[in-house]
Amino acid sequence: MTSQPPPPPQPGAQAVPTCYRHPERETYVRCQRCARPICPDCMREAAVGHQCPECVQEGNREVRQARTTFGGAVVAAPRVTWALLALNVLAYAAEVVNQDEVLQRFAMYSLGVYRGDWWRLITGAFLHSPPPSFWHILFNMWALYVIGPELERRLGSARFAALYLLSALGGSVAIYLFGTVAVGASGAIYGLFAALFVVSRKLGYDARGVLWLIGINVVLTFVVPGISWQGHLGGLVIGALVAAGFVYAPRGNRVLVQVGVAAVVLVALVLLVTTLPPYGFPPVGIRT
């Protein structure tokens, strides 16, 4: 018994193309990048025609994300600056509601830190001279409002937050070592002053105005009574160190150097507090 071979295909006949992700769907549209057939559910708008989801993802990986001058993510809105402003204002509102309780528990108090109230190193930097005094918080928040957005856009939000908090901590550690009691964001603000000077010099701007600003405020620190010179100078020094590490980090391994600088400064400040007593008080003996 013999069988006839199947008839040859008719001229011009060919298989109907189907979507590579949905084989049951016929389509005559192809990805502009890889030429695979794609159905309407798989089409992604491209500069020319459509692309498949995989080619879109691959293209996104190949596109370099925009970065700031010093390696941070581009800042559309200075959200860290606004958040810090809000935290300071909320802390001041808490002082208005219950001044004695807030200051006794959260003000920067050297002997309290020595005895284990470590949170005072940070919380004290978000408190200010209580009512009826308003100039303290008004000046600091005005400075943060003026300087913060520019620095945050130059450095990126994460680096700016690290700069602010490390400067605040630097001011508190100086108060711990050489002072007694203080409140205020001035250590962080002076750190921002120093950072603005470092950034201006790095970018080739005329930094004399910033230098005058720092000089005038340092003079006021020692002329006006009741100001903690320890907190101001501590924040100024730490802000300068951190900013220099951020803006002068070599491009090749910038992120590693920047993280390393922030980590070294943090560890150094922690070691100062954990290994040294508060010299602003009479000898306090062995830590228990």
Short mmCIF file of C-alpha atoms in Angstrom, two decimals, residues 79-189:
data_model
loop_
_atom_site.label_atom_id
_atom_site.label_comp_id
_atom_site.label_asym_id
_atom_site.label_seq_id
_atom_site.Cartn_x
_atom_site.Cartn_y
_atom_site.Cartn_z
CA ARG A 79 12.57 66.83 51.17
CA VAL A 80 15.26 66.20 53.80
CA THR A 81 15.52 69.94 54.46
CA TRP A 82 11.74 70.24 54.86
CA ALA A 83 11.67 67.17 57.13
CA LEU A 84 14.40 68.61 59.37
CA LEU A 85 12.56 71.92 59.56
CA ALA A 86 9.39 70.11 60.54
CA LEU A 87 11.13 68.04 63.23
CA ASN A 88 12.68 71.14 64.80
CA VAL A 89 9.36 72.98 64.80
CA LEU A 90 7.52 69.99 66.28
CA ALA A 91 10.16 69.66 69.01
CA TYR A 92 9.72 73.34 69.83
CA ALA A 93 5.96 72.87 69.96
CA ALA A 94 6.53 70.07 72.48
CA GLU A 95 8.58 72.52 74.57
CA VAL A 96 5.69 74.98 74.48
CA VAL A 97 3.28 72.31 75.71
CA ASN A 98 5.49 70.83 78.45
CA GLN A 99 8.74 72.74 78.74
CA ASP A 100 10.15 71.23 81.94
CA GLU A 101 9.48 67.61 81.00
CA VAL A 102 10.92 67.91 77.48
CA LEU A 103 14.09 69.75 78.54
CA GLN A 104 14.78 67.51 81.52
CA ARG A 105 14.50 64.33 79.47
CA PHE A 106 15.94 65.35 76.10
CA ALA A 107 18.26 68.37 76.43
CA MET A 108 21.97 67.83 75.87
CA TYR A 109 23.32 67.29 79.39
CA SER A 110 26.89 66.05 79.67
CA LEU A 111 26.52 64.24 82.96
CA GLY A 112 23.29 62.63 81.77
CA VAL A 113 25.06 61.27 78.68
CA TYR A 114 27.89 60.00 80.86
CA ARG A 115 25.34 58.13 82.97
CA GLY A 116 23.74 56.49 79.94
CA ASP A 117 21.28 58.98 78.42
CA TRP A 118 22.96 58.65 75.01
CA TRP A 119 19.87 59.88 73.12
CA ARG A 120 20.56 63.40 74.41
CA LEU A 121 23.39 63.63 71.87
CA ILE A 122 20.78 63.79 69.10
CA THR A 123 17.58 65.01 70.75
CA GLY A 124 19.34 68.04 72.20
CA ALA A 125 20.12 69.18 68.65
CA PHE A 126 16.38 69.43 67.86
CA LEU A 127 15.49 71.54 70.90
CA HIS A 128 15.93 75.30 71.32
CA SER A 129 15.79 77.99 73.96
CA PRO A 130 12.26 77.70 75.36
CA PRO A 131 9.60 80.41 75.21
CA PRO A 132 9.44 83.35 75.62
CA SER A 133 12.73 83.25 73.66
CA PHE A 134 12.12 82.80 69.94
CA TRP A 135 15.25 84.21 68.29
CA HIS A 136 17.18 80.95 68.77
CA ILE A 137 14.90 78.71 66.72
CA LEU A 138 14.06 81.50 64.25
CA PHE A 139 17.72 82.07 63.36
CA ASN A 140 18.54 78.37 63.05
CA MET A 141 15.47 77.57 60.96
CA TRP A 142 16.06 80.60 58.74
CA ALA A 143 19.64 79.39 58.13
CA LEU A 144 18.43 75.86 57.40
CA TYR A 145 15.77 77.21 55.03
CA VAL A 146 18.30 79.35 53.15
CA ILE A 147 21.29 76.98 53.00
CA GLY A 148 19.67 73.53 53.20
CA PRO A 149 18.02 73.29 49.76
CA GLU A 150 21.17 74.38 47.91
CA LEU A 151 23.39 71.90 49.74
CA GLU A 152 20.86 69.09 49.41
CA ARG A 153 20.67 69.63 45.64
CA ARG A 154 24.47 69.69 45.37
CA LEU A 155 25.16 66.66 47.56
CA GLY A 156 22.00 64.59 47.20
CA SER A 157 19.50 63.88 49.97
CA ALA A 158 21.32 60.98 51.63
CA ARG A 159 24.66 62.80 51.83
CA PHE A 160 22.99 65.98 53.04
CA ALA A 161 21.19 64.07 55.81
CA ALA A 162 24.47 62.46 56.86
CA LEU A 163 26.20 65.86 56.88
CA TYR A 164 23.48 67.44 59.01
CA LEU A 165 23.23 64.64 61.56
CA LEU A 166 26.99 64.16 61.91
CA SER A 167 27.45 67.92 62.38
CA ALA A 168 24.73 67.90 65.04
CA LEU A 169 26.40 64.94 66.73
CA GLY A 170 29.79 66.67 66.52
CA GLY A 171 28.39 69.70 68.30
CA SER A 172 26.86 67.51 71.02
CA VAL A 173 30.10 65.58 71.53
CA ALA A 174 31.99 68.86 71.98
CA ILE A 175 29.40 69.92 74.55
CA TYR A 176 29.77 66.55 76.27
CA LEU A 177 33.55 66.93 76.52
CA PHE A 178 33.89 70.60 77.37
CA GLY A 179 30.45 71.92 78.30
CA THR A 180 27.58 71.11 80.60
CA VAL A 181 24.05 71.77 79.30
CA ALA A 182 22.88 73.09 75.91
CA VAL A 183 20.10 72.85 73.34
CA GLY A 184 19.85 73.89 69.73
CA ALA A 185 20.48 72.94 66.12
CA SER A 186 23.39 75.39 65.96
CA GLY A 187 26.00 72.61 65.73
CA ALA A 188 24.26 71.25 62.63
CA ILE A 189 23.80 74.75 61.18
#
